[in-house]
Coordinates of C-alpha atoms and ligand atoms in Angstrom, one line a residue:
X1 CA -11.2 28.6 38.0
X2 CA -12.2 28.9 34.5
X3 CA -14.0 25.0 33.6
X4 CA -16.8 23.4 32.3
X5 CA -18.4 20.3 30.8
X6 CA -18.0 22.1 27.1
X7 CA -14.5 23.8 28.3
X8 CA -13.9 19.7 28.8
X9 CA -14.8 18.0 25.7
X10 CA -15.7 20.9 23.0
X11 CA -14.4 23.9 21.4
X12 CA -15.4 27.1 22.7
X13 CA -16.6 30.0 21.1
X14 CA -15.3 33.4 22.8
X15 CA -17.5 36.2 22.1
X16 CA -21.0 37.6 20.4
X17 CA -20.9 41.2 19.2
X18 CA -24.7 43.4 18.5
X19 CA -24.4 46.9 17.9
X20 CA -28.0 49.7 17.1
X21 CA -28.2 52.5 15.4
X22 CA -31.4 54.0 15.3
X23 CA -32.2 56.8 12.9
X24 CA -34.7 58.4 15.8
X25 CA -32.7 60.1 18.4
X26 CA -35.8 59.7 20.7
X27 CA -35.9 55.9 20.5
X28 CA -34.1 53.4 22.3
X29 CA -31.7 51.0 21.3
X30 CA -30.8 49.3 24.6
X31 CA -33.8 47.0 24.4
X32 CA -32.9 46.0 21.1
X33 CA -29.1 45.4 22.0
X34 CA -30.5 43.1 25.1
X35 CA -32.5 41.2 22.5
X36 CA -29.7 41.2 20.0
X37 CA -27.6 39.8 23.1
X38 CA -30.0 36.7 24.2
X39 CA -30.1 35.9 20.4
X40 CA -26.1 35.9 21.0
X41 CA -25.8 33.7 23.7
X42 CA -24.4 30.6 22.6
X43 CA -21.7 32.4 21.8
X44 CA -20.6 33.3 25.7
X45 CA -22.3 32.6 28.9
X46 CA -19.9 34.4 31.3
X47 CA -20.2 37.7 31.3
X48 CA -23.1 40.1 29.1
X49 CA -22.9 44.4 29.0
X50 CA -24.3 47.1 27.2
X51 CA -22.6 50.9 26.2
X52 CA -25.9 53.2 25.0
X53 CA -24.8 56.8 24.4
X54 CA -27.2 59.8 24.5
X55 CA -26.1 63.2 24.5
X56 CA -23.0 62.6 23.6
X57 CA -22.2 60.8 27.4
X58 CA -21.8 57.1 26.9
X59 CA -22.9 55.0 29.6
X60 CA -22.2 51.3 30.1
X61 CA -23.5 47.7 32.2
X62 CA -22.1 45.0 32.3
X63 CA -21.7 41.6 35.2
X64 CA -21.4 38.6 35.2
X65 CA -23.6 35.7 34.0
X66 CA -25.9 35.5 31.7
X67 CA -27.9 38.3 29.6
X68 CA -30.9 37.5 31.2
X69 CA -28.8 37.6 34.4
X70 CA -27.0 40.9 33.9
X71 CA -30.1 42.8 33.0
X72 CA -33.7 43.5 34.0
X73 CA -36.2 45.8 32.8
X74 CA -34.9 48.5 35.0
X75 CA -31.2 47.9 33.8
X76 CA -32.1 48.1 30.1
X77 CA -34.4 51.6 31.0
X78 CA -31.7 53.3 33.1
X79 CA -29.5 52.7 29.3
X80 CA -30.9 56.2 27.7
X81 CA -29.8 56.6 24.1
X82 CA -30.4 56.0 20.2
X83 CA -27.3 54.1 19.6
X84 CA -25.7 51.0 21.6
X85 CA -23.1 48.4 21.4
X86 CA -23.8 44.9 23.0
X87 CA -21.1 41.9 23.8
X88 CA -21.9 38.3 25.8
X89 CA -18.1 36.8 26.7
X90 CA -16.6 33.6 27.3
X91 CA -13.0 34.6 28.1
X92 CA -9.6 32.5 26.7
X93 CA -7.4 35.6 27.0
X94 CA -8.2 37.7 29.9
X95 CA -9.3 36.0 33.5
X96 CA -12.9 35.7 34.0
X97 CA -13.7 38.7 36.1
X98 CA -15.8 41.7 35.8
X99 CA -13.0 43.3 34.8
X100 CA -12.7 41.9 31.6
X101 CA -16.4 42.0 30.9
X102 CA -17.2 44.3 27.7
X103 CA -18.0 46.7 26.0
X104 CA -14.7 48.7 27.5
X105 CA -15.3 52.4 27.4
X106 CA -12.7 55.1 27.4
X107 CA -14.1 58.9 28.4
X108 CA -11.4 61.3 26.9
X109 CA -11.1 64.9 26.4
X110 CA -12.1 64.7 22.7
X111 CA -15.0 62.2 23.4
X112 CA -16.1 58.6 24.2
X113 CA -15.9 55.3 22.3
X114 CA -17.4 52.0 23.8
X115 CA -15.5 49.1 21.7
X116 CA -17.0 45.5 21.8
X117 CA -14.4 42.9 20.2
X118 CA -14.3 38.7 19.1
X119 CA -11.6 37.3 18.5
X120 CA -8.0 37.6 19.6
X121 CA -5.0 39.5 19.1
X122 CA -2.4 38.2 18.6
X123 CA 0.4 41.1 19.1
X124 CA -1.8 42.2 21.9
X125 CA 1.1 41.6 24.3
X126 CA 3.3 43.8 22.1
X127 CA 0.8 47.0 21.7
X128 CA 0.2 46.7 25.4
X129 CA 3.7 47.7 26.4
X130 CA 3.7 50.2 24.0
X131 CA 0.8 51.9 25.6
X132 CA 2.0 51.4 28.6
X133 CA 5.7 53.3 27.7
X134 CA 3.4 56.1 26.8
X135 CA 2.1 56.4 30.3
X136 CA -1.4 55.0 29.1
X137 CA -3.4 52.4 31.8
X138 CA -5.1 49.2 31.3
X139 CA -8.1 48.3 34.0
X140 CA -8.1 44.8 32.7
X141 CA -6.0 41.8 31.1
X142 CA -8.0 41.3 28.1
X143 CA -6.4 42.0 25.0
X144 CA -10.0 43.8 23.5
X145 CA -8.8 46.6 26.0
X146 CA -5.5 47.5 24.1
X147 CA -7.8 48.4 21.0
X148 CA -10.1 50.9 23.0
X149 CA -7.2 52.3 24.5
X150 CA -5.3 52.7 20.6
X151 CA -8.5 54.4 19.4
X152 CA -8.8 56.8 22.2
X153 CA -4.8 57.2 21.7
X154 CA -5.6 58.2 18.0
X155 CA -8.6 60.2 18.5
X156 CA -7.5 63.5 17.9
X157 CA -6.7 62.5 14.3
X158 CA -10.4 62.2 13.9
X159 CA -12.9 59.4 14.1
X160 CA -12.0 57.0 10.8
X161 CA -8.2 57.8 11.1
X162 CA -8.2 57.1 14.3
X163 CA -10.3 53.9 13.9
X164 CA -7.8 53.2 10.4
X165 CA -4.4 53.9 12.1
X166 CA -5.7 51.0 15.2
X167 CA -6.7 48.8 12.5
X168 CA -3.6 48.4 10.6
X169 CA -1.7 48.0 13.6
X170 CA -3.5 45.0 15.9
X171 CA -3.0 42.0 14.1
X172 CA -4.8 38.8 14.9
X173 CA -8.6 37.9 14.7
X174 CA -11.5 40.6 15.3
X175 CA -15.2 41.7 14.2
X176 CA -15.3 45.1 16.1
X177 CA -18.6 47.2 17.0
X178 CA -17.6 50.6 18.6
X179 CA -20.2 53.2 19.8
X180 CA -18.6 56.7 19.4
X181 CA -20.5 60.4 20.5
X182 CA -22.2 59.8 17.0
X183 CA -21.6 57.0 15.2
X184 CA -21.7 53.2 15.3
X185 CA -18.2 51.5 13.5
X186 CA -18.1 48.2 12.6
X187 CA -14.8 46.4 11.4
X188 CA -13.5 42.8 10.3
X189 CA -10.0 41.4 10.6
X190 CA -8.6 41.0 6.9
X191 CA -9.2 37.2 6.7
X192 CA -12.8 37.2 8.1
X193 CA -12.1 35.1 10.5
X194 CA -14.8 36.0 12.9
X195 CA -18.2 37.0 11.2
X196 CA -19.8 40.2 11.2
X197 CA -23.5 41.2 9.0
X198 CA -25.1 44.1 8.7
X199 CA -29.1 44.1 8.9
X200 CA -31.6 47.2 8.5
X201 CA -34.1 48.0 10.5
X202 CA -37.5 49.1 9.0
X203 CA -39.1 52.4 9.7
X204 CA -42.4 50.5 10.1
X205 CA -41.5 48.5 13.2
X206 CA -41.3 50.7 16.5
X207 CA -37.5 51.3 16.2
X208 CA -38.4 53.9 13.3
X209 CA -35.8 52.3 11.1
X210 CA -32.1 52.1 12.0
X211 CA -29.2 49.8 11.4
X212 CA -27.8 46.4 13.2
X213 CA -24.0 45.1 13.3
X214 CA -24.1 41.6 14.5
X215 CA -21.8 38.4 14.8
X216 CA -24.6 36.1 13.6
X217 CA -27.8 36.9 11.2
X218 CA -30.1 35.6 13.5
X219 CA -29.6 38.2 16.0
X220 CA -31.2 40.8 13.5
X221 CA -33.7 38.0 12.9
X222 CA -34.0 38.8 16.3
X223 CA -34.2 42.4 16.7
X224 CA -36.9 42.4 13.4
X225 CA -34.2 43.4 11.0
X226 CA -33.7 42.3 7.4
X227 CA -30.3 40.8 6.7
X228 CA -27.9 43.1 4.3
X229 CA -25.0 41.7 3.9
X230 CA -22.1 40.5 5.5
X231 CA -19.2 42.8 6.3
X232 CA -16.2 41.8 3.9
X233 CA -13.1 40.9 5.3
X234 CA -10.4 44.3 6.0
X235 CA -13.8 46.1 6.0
X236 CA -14.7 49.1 8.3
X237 CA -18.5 50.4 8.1
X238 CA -19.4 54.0 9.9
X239 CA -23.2 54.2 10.0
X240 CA -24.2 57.7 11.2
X241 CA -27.1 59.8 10.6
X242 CA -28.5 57.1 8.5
X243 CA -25.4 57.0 6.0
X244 CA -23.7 53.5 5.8
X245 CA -19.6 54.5 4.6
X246 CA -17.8 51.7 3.7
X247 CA -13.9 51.8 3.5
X248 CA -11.2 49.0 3.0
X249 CA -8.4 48.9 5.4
X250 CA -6.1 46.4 4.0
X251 CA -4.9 44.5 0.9
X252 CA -7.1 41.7 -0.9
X253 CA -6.4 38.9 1.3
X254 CA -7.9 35.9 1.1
X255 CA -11.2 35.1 2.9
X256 CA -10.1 32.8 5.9
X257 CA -13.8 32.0 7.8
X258 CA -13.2 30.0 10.8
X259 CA -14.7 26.6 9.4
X260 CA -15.7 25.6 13.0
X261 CA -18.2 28.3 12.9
X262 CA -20.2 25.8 10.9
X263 CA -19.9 22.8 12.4
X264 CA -20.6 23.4 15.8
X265 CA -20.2 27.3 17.3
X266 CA -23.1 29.3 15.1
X267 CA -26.7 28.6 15.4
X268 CA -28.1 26.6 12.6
X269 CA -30.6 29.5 12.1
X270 CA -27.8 31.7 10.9
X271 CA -26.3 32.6 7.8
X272 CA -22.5 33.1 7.7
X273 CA -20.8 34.7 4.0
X274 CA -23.6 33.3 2.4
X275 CA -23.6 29.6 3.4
X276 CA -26.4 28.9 5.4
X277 CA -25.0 26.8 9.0
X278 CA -28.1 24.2 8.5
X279 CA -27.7 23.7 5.1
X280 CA -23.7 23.0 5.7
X281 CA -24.8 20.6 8.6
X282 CA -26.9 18.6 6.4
X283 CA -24.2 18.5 4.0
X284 CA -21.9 17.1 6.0
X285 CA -23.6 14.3 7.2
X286 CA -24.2 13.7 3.2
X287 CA -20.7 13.7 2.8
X288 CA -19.6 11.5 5.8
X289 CA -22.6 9.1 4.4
X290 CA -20.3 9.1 1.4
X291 CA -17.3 9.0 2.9
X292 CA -17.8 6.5 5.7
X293 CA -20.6 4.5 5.6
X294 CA -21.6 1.7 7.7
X295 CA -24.4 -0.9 7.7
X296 CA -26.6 0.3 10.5
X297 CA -30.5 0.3 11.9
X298 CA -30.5 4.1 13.2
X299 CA -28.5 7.0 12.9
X300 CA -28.2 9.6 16.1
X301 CA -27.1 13.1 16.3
X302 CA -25.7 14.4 19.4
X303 CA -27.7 17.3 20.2
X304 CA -27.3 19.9 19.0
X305 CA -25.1 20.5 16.0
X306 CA -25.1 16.7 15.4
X307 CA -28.6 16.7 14.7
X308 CA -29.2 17.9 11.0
X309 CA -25.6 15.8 10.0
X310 CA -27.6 12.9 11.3
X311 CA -30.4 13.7 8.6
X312 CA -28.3 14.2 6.3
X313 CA -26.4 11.0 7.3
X314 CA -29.4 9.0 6.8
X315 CA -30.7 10.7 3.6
X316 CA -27.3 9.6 1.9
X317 CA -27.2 6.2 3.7
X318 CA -30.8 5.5 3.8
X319 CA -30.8 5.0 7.2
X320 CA -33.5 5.6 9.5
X321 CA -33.2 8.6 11.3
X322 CA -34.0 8.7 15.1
X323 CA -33.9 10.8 18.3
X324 CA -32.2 8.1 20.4
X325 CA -29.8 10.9 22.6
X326 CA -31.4 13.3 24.8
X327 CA -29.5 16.3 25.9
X328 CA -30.2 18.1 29.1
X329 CA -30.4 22.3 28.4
X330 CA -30.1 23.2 31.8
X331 CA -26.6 21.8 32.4
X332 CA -25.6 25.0 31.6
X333 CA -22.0 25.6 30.0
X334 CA -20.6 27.3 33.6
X335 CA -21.4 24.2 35.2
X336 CA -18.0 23.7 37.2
X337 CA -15.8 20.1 36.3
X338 CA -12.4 20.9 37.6
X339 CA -10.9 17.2 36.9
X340 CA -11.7 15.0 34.4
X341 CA -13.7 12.3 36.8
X342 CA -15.9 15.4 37.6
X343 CA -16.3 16.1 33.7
X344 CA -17.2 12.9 33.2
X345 CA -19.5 12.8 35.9
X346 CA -21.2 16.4 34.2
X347 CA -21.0 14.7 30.9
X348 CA -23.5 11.8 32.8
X349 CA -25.7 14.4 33.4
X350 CA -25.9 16.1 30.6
X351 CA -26.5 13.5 27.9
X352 CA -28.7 10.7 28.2
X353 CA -30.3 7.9 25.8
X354 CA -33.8 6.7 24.9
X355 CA -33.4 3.0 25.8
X356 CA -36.7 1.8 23.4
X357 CA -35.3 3.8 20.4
X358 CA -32.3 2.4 20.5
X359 CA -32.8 -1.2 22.0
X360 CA -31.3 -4.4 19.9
X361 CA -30.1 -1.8 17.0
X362 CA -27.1 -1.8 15.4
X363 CA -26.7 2.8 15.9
X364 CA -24.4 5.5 14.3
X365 CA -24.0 8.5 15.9
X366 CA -22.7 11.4 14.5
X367 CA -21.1 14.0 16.8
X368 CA -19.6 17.4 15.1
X369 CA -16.6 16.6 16.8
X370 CA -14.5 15.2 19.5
X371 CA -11.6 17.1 21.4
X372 CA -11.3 15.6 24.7
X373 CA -13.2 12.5 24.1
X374 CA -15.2 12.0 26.7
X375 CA -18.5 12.6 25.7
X376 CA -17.8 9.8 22.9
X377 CA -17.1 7.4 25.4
X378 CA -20.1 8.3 27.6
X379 CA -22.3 7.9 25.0
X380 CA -20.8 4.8 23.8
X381 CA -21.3 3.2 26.8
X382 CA -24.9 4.3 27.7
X383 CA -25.9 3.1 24.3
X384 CA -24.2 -0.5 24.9
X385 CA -26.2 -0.4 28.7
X386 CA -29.3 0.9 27.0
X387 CA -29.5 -2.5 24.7
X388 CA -27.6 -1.2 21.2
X389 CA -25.8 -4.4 19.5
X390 CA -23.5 -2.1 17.7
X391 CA -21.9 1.5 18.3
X392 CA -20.6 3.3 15.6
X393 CA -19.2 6.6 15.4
X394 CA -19.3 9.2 12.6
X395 CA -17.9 12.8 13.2
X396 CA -19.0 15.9 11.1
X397 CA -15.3 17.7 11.4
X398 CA -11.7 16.3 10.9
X399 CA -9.7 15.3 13.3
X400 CA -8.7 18.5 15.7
X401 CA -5.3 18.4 16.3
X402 CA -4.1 21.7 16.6
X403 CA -5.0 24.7 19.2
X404 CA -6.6 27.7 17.9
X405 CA -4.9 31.3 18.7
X406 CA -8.0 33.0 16.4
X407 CA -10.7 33.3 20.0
X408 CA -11.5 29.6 20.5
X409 CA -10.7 28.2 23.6
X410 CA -9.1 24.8 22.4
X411 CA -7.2 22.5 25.4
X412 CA -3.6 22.1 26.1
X413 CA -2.5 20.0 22.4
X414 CA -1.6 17.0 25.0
X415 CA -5.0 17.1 25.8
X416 CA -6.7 16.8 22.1
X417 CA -7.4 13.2 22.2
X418 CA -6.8 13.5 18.0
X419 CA -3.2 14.8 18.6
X420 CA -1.9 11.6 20.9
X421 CA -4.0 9.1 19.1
X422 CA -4.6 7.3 15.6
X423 CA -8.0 7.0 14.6
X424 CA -8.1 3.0 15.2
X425 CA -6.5 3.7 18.8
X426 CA -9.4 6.2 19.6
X427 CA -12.0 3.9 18.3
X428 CA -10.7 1.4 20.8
X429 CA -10.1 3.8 23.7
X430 CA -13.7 5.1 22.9
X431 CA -15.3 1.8 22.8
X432 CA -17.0 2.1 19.6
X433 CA -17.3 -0.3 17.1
X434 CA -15.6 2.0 14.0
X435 CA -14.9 5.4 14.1
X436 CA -14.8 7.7 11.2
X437 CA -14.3 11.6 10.7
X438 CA -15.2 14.0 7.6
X439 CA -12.2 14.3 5.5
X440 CA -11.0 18.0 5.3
X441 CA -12.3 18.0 1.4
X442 CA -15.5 16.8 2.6
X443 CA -15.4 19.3 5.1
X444 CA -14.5 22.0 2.0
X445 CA -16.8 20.3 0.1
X446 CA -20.2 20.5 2.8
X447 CA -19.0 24.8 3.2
X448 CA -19.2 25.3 -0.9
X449 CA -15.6 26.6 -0.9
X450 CA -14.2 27.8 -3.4
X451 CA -11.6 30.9 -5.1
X452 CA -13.9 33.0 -3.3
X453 CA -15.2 32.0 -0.7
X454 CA -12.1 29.8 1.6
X455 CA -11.9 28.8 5.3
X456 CA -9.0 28.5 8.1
X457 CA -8.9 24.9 8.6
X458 CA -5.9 25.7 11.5
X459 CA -7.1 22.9 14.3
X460 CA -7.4 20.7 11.6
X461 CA -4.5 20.8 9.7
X462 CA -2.0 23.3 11.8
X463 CA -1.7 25.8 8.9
X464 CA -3.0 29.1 9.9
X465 CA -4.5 31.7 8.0
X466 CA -2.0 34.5 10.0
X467 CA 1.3 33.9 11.6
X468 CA 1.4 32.5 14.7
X469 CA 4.4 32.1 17.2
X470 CA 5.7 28.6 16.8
X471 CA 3.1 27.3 14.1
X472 CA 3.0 27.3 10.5
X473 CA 1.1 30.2 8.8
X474 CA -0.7 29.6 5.5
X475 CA -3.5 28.7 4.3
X476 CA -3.7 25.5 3.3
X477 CA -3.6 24.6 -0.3
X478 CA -6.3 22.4 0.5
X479 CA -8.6 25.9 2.3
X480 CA -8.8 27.0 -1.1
Ligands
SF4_1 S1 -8.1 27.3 14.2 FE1 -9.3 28.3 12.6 S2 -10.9 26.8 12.2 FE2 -10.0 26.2 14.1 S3 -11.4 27.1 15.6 FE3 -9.6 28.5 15.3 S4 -10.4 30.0 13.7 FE4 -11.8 28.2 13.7

């Protein structure tokens, strides 16, 4: 059974990609992918694996559970090779099994490819059976497997038409690294949903200079790299022998970043298409100051993407800023809550408040968003137990109404507190004394969007960037 306190009351981010090349054919990049990996973890706890290829043989771990979990010193050294790909999952499509662990690799008579993949497709049903008329086999149900097996399909055609040809025909939501014999491939759906950067790696440091595909820039932070650049939307990379080819797959289409990237999956130490996640935290709290204010004697984050909208909160408001909520960082996010009296029991544990802080005080809090609600409500009432004279709630997203079919794991849309309920009937079920969200312009507003650079705003507003069965598929007017 696939549940947990953040599966019950946030959105869940799916997958981290990290892929190495190093220029050295007698260094190794394993270590650095395991680094690259740890520095990825927020973005899935369930399962973590490794491809390395040397000699042209590609060899692959993976399990279940964490990075640090999955691999020891001995692990990482038995991974021989200059170049490696690197994935930690949370699964939405796919059961969570070893199975459906990544990177997949497919051996073939031409050669080997190990293909790491966030996002999700959505025609993967519809390429499967294709494959499968052709006699081809799947080991697994996740829908990353159907693009290993198209590459492999299209090898023979050579690497980039091969890696083209696959491209053009998933459809859906994907920044892919794939390992081949040689080379290291990068590639990012033609909206940009999910984020990919490139980073370099110095000849000084004891990789001997190299190159770094990651989802987030503060996994080359991690690995010692510089930040290059992001990949562009409909863009595939091929870094071999120290050459970085760039080549567009698709059309101009308009930048489509998942805008919950920002306000709650990415670390805040990251910087995704050139907004910095901190800076568009802060920003938002700005804006809900703005928006929404409220006479108050403390504003709250809830750890931890709350946090720097509560500074910013209280910098617009001029409201004193205070640590009042206290989150516990060992409730990990595989912690099982079947039901929602056990969720709410998890929630209990993970959150608690610092009664003198807080004591006699009229307190906002400001969440980055509610789904299921029942953190709010926990926090709500701790903080009324605790001594606060007044509760208020500000929240750093809109509304989500609206599931996501782009790699979030979102709850049935009967179970998005948002969908069934107006905003003065979830204040009242929440037990807060006002409730108030960032509007989607101040949303727009906090992620500097504009012509250039726009966002899917599709659990907000229910227009998608790409079509989706039974929803509408735009992008909003208002996702510039
Ligand atoms: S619908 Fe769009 S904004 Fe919402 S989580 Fe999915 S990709 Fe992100």
């Amino acid at each position: 059974m696939k549940s947990s306190i953040e599966l019950g009351d946030k959105l869940h981010e799916e997958c981290g990609v990290f892929g190495v090349f190093l220029n050295d054919p007698l260094r190794d990049a394993a270590s650095l992918a395991y680094y690259g990996l740890l520095s990825l973890q927020h973005r899935g706890q369930e399962s973590a694996g490794i491809a390395a290829v040397r000699e042209k043989t590609i060899d692959c771990r993976k399990g279940m559970g964490l990075v640090g979990d999955v691999f020891n010193a001995d692990t990482i050294a038995q991974l021989r090779g200059s170049a490696a790909v690197g994935h930690v999952r949370y699964s939405t499509t796919g059961s969570s099994c070893v199975e459906n662990a990544q990177p997949f690799v497919s051996r073939f008579k031409l050669g080997s490819i190990a293909v790491a993949h966030n996002g999700t497709l959505t025609n993967a049903d519809v390429v499967r059976e294709l494959l499968e008329d052709a006699g081809i086999g799947f080991i697994s149900s996740s829908d990353s497997e159907v693009i290993v097996n198209l590459i492999a399909k299209n090898y023979k055609k050579g690497l980039e038409k091969a890696l083209t040809d696959t491209i053009k025909f998933i459809k859906g939501s994907y920044a892919l690294v794939v390992l081949t014999d040689d080379a290291l491939v990068g590639a990012r759906d033609p909206n940009g949903i999910r984020p990919l950067c490139l980073g370099k790696l110095g000849t000084a440091g004891p990789s001997n200079g190299g190159w770094v595909l990651a989802s987030e820039s503060c996994a080359i932070d991690a690995v010692g790299g510089e930040f290059v650049r992001d990949i562009e939307p409909g863009e595939l990379i091929i870094i071999n022998n120290d050459e970085v080819l760039s080549f567009s797959f698709s059309e101009k289409t308009r930048r489509a970043v998942c805008s919950f990237e920002y306000v709650y999956f990415a670390r805040p130490d990251s910087i995704i298409d050139k907004v910095d996640v901190y800076g568009s935290r802060i920003r938002a709290g700005e804006i809900l100051g703005r928006e929404s204010a409220v006479s108050a004697d403390l504003v709250v984050g809830v750890p931890d993407s709350g946090v720097p909208a509560a500074i910013g909160y209280g910098r617009a408001t001029g409201t004193l800023f205070g640590l009042g909520i206290v989150k516990s960082k060992y409730v990990g996010r595989t912690f099982i809550a079947p039901d929602q009296a056990a969720r709410e029991k998890a929630v209990s544990v993970k959150h608690n408040v610092i009664g003198r802080e807080v004591r006699g005080k009229r307190v906002v809090i400001i969440d980055d968003s509610i789904v299921r609600g029942t953190t709010s409500r926990r926090l709500v009432s701790i903080l009324r137990k605790a001594g606060a004279k007044e509760v208020h709630i500000r929240v750093c997203s809109p509304p989500v109404r609206f599931p996501c079919y782009f790699g979030i794991d979102t709850p049935h849309r009967k179970d998005l507190i948002s969908n069934e309920n107006s905003v003065t009937e979830l204040c009242t079920s929440l037990g807060a004394d006002s409730l108030a969200f960032i509007s989607v312009e101040g949303l727009l507003e906090s992620l500097d969007a504009n012509e250039e650079n726009s966002y899917c705003l599709g659990c907000f507003t229910g227009e998608y960037p790409i079509p989706v069965s039974g929803e509408e598929a735009s992008i909003s007017p208002r996702g510039r």
